[in-house]
PDB file of C-alpha atoms in Angstrom:
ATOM      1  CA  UNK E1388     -16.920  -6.418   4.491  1.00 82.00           C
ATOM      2  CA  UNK E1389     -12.987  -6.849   4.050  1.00 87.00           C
ATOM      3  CA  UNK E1390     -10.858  -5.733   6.077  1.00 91.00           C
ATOM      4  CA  UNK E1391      -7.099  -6.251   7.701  1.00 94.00           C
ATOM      5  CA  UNK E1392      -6.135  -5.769  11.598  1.00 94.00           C
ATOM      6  CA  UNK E1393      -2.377  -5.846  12.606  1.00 93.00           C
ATOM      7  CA  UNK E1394      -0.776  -5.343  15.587  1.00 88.00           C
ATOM      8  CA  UNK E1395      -0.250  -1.942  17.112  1.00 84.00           C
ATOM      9  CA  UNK E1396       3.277  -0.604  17.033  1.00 86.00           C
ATOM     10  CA  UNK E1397       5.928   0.089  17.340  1.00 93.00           C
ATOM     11  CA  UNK E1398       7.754  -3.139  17.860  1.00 96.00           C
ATOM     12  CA  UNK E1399      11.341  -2.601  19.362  1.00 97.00           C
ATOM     13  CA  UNK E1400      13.705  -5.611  19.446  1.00 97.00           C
ATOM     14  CA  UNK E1401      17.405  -6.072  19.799  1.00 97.00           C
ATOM     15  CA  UNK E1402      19.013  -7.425  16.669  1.00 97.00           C
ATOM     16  CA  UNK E1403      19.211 -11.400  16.175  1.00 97.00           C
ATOM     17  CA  UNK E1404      16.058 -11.779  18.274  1.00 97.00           C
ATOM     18  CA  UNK E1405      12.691 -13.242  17.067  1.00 98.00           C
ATOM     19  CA  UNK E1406      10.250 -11.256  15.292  1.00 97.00           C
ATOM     20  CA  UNK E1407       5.870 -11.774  15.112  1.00 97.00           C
ATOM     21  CA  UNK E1408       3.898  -9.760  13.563  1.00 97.00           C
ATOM     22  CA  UNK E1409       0.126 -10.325  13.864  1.00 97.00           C
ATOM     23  CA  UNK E1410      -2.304 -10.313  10.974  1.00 97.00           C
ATOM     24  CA  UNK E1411      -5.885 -11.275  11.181  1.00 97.00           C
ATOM     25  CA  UNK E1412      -8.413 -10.391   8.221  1.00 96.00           C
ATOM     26  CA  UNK E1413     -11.949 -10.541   7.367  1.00 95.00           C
ATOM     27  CA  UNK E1414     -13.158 -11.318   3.893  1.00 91.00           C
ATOM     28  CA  UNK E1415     -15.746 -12.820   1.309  1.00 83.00           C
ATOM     29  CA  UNK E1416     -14.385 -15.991  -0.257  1.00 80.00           C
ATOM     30  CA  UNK E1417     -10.679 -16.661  -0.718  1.00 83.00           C
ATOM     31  CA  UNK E1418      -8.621 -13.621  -0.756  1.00 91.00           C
ATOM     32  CA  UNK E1419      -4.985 -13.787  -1.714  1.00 92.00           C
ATOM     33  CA  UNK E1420      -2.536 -12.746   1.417  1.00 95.00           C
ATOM     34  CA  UNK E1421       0.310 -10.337   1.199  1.00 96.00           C
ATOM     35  CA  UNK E1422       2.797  -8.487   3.507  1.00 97.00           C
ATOM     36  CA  UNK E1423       4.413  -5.486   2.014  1.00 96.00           C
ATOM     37  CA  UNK E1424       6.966  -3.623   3.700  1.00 96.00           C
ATOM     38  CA  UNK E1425       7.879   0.396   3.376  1.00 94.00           C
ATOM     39  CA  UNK E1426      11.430   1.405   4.467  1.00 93.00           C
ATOM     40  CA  UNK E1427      12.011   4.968   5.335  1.00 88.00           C
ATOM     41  CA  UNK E1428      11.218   7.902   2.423  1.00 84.00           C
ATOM     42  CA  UNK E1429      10.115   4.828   0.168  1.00 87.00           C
ATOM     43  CA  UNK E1430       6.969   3.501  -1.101  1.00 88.00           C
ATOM     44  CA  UNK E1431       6.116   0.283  -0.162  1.00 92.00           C
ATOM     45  CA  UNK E1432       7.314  -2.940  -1.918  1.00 93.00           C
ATOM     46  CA  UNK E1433       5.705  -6.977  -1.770  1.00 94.00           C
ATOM     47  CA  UNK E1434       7.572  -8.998   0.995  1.00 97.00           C
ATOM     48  CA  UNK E1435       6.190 -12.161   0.443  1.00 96.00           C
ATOM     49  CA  UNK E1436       2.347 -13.124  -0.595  1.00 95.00           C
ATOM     50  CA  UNK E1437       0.311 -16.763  -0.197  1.00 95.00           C
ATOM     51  CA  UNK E1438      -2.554 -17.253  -2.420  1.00 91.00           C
ATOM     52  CA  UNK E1439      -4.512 -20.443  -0.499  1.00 91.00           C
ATOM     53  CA  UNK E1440      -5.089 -21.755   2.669  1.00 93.00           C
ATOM     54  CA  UNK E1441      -2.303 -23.778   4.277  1.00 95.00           C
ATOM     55  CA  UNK E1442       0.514 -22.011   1.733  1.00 95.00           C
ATOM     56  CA  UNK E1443       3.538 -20.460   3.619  1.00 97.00           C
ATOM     57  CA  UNK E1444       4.716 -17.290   2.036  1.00 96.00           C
ATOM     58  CA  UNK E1445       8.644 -16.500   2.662  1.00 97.00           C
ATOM     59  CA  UNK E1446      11.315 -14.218   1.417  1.00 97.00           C
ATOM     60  CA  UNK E1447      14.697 -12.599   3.315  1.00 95.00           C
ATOM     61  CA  UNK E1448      14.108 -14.855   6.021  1.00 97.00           C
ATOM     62  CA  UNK E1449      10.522 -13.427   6.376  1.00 98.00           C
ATOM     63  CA  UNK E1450       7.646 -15.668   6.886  1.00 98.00           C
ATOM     64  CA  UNK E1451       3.704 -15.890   7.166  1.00 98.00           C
ATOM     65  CA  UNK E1452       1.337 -18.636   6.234  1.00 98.00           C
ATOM     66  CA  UNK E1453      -1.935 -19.147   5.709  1.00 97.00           C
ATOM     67  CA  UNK E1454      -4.617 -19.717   7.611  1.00 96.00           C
ATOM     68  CA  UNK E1455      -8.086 -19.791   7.363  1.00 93.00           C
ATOM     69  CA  UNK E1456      -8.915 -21.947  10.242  1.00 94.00           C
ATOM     70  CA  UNK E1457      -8.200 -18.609  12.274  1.00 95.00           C
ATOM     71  CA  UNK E1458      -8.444 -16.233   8.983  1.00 96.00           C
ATOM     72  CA  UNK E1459      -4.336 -15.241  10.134  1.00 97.00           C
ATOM     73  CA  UNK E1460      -1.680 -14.693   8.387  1.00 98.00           C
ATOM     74  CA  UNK E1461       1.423 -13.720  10.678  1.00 98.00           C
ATOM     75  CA  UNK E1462       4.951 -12.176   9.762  1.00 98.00           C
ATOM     76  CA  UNK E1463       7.665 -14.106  11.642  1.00 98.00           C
ATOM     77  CA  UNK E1464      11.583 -13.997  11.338  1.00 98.00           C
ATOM     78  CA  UNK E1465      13.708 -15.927  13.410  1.00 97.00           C
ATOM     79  CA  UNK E1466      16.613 -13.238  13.951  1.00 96.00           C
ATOM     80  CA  UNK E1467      15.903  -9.511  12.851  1.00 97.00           C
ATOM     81  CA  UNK E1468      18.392  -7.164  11.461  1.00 97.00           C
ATOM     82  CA  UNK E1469      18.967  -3.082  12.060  1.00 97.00           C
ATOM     83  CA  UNK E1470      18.226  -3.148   8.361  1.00 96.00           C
ATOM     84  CA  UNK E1471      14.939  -5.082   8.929  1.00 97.00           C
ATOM     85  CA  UNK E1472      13.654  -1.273  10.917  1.00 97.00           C
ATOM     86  CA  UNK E1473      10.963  -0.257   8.622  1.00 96.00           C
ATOM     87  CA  UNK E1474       6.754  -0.475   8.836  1.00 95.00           C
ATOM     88  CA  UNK E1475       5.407  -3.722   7.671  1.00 97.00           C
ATOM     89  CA  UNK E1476       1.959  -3.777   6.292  1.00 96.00           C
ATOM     90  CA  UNK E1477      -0.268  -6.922   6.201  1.00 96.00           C
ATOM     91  CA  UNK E1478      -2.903  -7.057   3.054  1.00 95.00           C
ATOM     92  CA  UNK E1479      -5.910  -8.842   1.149  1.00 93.00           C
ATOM     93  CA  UNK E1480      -6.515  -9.143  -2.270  1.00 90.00           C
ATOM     94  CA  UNK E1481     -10.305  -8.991  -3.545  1.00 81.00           C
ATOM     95  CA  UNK E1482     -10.982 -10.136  -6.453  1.00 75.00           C
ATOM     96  CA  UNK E1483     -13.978  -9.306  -8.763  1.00 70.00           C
ATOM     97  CA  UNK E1484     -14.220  -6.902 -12.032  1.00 65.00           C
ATOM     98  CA  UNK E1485     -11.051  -5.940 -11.162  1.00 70.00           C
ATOM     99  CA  UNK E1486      -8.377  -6.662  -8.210  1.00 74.00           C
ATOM    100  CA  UNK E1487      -8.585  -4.349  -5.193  1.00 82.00           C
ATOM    101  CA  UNK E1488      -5.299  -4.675  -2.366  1.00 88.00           C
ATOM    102  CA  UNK E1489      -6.906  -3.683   1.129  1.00 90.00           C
ATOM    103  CA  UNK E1490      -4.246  -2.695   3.777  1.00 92.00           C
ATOM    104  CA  UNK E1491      -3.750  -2.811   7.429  1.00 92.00           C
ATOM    105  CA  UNK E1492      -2.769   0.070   9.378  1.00 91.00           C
ATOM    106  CA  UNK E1493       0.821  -1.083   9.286  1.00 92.00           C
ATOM    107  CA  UNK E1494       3.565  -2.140  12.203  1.00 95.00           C
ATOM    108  CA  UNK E1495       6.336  -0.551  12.885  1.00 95.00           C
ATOM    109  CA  UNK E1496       9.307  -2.395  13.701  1.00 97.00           C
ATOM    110  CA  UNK E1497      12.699  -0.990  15.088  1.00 97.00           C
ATOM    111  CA  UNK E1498      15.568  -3.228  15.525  1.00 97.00           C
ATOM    112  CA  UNK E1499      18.608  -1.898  17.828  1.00 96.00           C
ATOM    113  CA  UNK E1500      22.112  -3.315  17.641  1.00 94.00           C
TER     114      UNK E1500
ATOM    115  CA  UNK Q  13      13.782   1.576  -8.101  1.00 62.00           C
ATOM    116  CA  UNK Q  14      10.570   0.394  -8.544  1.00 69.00           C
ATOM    117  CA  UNK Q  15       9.616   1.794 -12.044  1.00 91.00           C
ATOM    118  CA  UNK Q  16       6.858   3.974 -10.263  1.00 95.00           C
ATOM    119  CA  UNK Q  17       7.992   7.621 -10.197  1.00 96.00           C
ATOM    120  CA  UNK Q  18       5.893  10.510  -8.081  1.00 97.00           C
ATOM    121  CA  UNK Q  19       6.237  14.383  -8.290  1.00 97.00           C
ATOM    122  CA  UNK Q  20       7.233  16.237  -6.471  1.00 97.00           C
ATOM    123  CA  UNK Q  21       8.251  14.228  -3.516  1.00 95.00           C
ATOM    124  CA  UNK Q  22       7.259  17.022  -1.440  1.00 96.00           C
ATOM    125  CA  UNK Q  23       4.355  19.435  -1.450  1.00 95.00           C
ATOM    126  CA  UNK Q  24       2.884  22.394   0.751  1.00 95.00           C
ATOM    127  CA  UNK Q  25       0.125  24.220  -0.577  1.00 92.00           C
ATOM    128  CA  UNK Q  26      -2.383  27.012   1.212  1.00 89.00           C
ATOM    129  CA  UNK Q  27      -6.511  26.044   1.194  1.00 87.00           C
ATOM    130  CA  UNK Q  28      -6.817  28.439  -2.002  1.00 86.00           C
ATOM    131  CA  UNK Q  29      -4.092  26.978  -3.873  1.00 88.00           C
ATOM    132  CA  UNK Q  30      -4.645  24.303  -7.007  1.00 93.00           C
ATOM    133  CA  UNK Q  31      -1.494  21.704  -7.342  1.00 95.00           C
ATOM    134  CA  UNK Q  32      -1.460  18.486  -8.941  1.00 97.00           C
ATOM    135  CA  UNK Q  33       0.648  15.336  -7.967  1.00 98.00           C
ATOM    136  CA  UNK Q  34       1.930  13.609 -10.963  1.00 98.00           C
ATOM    137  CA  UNK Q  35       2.586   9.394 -11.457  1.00 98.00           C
ATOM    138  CA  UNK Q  36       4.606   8.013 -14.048  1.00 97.00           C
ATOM    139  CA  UNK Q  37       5.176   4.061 -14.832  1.00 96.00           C
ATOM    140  CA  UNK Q  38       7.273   2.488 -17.313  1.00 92.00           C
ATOM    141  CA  UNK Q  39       6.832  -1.250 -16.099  1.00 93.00           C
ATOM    142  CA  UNK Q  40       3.565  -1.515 -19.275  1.00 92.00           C
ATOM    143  CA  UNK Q  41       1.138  -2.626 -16.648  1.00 91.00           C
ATOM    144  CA  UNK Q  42      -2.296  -1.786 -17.248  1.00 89.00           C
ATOM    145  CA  UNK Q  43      -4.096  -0.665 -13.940  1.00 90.00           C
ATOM    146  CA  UNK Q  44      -3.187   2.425 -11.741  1.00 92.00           C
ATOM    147  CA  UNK Q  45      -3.994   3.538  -8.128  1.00 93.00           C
ATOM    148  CA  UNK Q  46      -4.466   6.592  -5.375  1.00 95.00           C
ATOM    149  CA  UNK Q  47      -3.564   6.078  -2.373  1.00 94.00           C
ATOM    150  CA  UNK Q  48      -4.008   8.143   0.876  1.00 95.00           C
ATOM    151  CA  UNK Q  49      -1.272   7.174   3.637  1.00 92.00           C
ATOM    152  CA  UNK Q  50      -1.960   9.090   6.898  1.00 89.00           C
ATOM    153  CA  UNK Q  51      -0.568   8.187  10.501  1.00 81.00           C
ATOM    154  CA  UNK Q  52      -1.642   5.005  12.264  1.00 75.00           C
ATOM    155  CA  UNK Q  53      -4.393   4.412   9.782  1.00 82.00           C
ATOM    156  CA  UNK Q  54      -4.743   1.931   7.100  1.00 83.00           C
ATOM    157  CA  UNK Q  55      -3.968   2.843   3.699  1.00 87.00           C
ATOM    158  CA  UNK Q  56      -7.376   4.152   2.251  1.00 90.00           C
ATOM    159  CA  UNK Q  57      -7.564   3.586  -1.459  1.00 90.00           C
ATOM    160  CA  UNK Q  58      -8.640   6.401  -3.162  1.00 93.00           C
ATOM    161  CA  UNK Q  59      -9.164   5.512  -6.740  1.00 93.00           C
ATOM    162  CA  UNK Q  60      -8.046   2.700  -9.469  1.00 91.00           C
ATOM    163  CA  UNK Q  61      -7.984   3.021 -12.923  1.00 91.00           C
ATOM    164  CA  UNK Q  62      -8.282   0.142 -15.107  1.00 86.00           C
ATOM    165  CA  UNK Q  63      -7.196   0.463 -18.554  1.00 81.00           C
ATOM    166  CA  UNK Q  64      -7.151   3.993 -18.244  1.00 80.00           C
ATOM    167  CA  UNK Q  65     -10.773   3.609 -17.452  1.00 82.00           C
ATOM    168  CA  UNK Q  66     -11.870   4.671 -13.563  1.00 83.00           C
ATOM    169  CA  UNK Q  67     -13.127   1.830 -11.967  1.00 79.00           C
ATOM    170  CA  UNK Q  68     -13.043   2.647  -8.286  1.00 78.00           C
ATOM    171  CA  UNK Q  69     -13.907   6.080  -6.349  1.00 77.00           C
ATOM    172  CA  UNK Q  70     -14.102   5.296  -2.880  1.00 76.00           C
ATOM    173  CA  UNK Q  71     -16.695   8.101  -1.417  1.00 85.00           C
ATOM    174  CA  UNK Q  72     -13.682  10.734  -2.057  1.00 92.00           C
ATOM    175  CA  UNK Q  73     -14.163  14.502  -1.921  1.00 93.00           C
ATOM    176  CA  UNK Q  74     -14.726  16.292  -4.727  1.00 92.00           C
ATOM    177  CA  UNK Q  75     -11.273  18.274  -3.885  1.00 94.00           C
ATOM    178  CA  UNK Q  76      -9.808  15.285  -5.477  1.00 96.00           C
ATOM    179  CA  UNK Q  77     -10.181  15.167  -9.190  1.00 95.00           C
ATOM    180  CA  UNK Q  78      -8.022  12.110 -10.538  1.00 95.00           C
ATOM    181  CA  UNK Q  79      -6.931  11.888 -14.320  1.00 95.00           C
ATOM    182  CA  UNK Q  80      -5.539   9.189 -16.470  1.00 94.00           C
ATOM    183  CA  UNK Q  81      -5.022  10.586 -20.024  1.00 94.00           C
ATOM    184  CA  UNK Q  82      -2.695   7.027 -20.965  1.00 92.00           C
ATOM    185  CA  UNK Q  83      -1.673   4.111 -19.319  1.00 89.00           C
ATOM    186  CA  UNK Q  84       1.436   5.251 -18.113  1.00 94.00           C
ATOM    187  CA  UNK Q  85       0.527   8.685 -16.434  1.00 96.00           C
ATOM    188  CA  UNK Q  86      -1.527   9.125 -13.456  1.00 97.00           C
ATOM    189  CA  UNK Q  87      -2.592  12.914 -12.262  1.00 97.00           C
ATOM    190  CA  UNK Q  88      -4.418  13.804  -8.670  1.00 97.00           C
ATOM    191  CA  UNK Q  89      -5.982  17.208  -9.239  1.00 97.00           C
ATOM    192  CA  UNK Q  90      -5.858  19.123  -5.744  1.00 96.00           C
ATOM    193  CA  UNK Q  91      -8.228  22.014  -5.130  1.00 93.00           C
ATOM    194  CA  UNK Q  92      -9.270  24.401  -1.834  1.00 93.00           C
ATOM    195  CA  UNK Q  93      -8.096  21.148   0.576  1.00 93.00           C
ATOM    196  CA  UNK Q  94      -8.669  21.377   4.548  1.00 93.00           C
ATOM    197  CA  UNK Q  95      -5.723  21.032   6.468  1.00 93.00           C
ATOM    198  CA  UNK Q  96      -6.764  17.332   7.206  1.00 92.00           C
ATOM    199  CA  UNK Q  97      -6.319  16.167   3.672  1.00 95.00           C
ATOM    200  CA  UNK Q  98      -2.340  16.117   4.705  1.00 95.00           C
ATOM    201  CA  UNK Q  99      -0.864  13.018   4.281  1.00 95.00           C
ATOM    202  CA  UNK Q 100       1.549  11.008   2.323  1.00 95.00           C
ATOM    203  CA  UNK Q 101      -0.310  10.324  -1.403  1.00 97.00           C
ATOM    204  CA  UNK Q 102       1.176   6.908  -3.168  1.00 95.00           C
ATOM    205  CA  UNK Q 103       0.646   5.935  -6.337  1.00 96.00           C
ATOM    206  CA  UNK Q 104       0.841   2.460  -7.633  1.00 94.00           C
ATOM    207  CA  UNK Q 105       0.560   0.147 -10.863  1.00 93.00           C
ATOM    208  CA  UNK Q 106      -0.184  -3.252 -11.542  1.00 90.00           C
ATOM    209  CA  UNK Q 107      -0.817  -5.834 -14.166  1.00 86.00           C
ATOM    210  CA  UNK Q 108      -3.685  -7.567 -13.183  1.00 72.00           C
ATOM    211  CA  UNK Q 109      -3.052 -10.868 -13.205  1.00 66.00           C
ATOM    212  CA  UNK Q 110      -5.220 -13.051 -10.942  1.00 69.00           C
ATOM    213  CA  UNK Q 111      -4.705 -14.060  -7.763  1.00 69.00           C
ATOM    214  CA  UNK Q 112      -0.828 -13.103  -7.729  1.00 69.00           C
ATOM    215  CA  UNK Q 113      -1.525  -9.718  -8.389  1.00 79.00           C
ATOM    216  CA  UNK Q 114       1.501  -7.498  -7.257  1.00 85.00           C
ATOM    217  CA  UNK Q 115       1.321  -3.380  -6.890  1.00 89.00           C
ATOM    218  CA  UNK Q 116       4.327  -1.845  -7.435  1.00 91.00           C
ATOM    219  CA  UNK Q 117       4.763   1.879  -5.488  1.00 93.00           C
ATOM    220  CA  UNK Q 118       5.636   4.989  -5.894  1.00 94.00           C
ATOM    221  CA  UNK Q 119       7.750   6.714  -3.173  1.00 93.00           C
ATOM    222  CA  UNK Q 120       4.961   9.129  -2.811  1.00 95.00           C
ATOM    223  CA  UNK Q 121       4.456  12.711  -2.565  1.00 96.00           C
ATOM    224  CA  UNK Q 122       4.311  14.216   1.107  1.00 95.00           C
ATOM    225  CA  UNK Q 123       1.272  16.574   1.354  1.00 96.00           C
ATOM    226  CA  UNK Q 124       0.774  19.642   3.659  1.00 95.00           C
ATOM    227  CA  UNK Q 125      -1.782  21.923   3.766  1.00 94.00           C
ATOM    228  CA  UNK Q 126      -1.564  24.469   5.976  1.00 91.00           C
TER     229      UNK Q 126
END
């Protein structure tokens, strides 16, 4: 079947340090790769997304590419921000009669000054 | 603002009660989605509708009775829950396109049932 497995939270880091995220998935075929991230009393919103092996996803400084070699698809940033605290939440895109978004169980990250 | 409004943001209702959660979009996209959000576990779809037609139920309990009367409105019917079925419930909307398919969220509507 499909499915998504992140790393367990939380994450705690000081601000400006590095951030990884792990993301490994199972799927038929090719799925389409997507982090989406859910600040506090919000829904969640796309970070970045990479549609094919080898492509590197990025956005805010966020990062994750592609790869099927070890079906991955890690969240990096090289210097996190208090304003980066929120749960990230790695996903897969199925495709068939209609497109289906399967999620992770999210990360939470909290960033101190 | 995402273009993806839920009411009420915040709900607590007894086993007997009925309630209904309520999603609006005004972004013209065509398919809409349930979502269940409970602690440390993935995000469990619930159901999708696809042109206002339901195309996905995912073994849910018959406690949840979705409804889709246009493209733009989204209704969860709640009725005589258990106490587990608290959670946060997110709604979404999307216009399926492909392979770079992006959902677009609600805030959600925190559930308790006591």
């Amino acid at each position: 079947g499909n499915s998504v497995t992140q790393m367990e939270g939380p994450v705690t880091l000081s601000e400006e340090a590095f951030l990884t995220i792990n993301c490994t998935y199972t799927a038929t075929g090719y799925p389409s790769l997507f982090w989406y991230v859910q600040y506090p009393g919000e829904g969640l919103q796309l970070l970045l997304k990479a549609t094919k092996a080898d492509d590197k996803g990025s956005n805010k400084g966020f990062e994750a590419t592609y790869r099927k070699e070890t079906t991955s698809f890690h969240l990096e940033k090289g210097s996190v921000q208090v304003s980066d605290s929120a749960v990230y939440f790695c996903a897969l895109l199925v495709s068939g009669g209609y497109n289906k978004l399967i999620f992770g169980a999210g990360t939470r990250l909290a960033v101190h000054p | 603002e995402t273009g993806v409004t839920q009411t009420p943001r915040h709900l607590v209702m007894g086993m007997t009660n009925k309630k209904s959660l309520k999603c609006e979009q005004h972004l013209g996209h065509n398919a809409m989605y349930w979502y269940k959000q409970s602690a440390k576990k993935p995000l469990e779809l619930m159901f999708v509708y696809s042109l206002e037609e339901r195309v996905e139920n995912n073994s849910v309990p018959s406690r949840f009775s979705p409804e889709c009367p246009n493209s733009s409105h989204l209704f969860l019917h709640l009725h005589t829950l258990q106490p587990e079925d608290s959670a946060l419930y997110l709604c979404a909307s999307s216009q399926e396109q492909g392979r770079n398919e992006k959902l677009f969220f609600g805030s959600g509507t925190q559930l308790s049932v006591l």
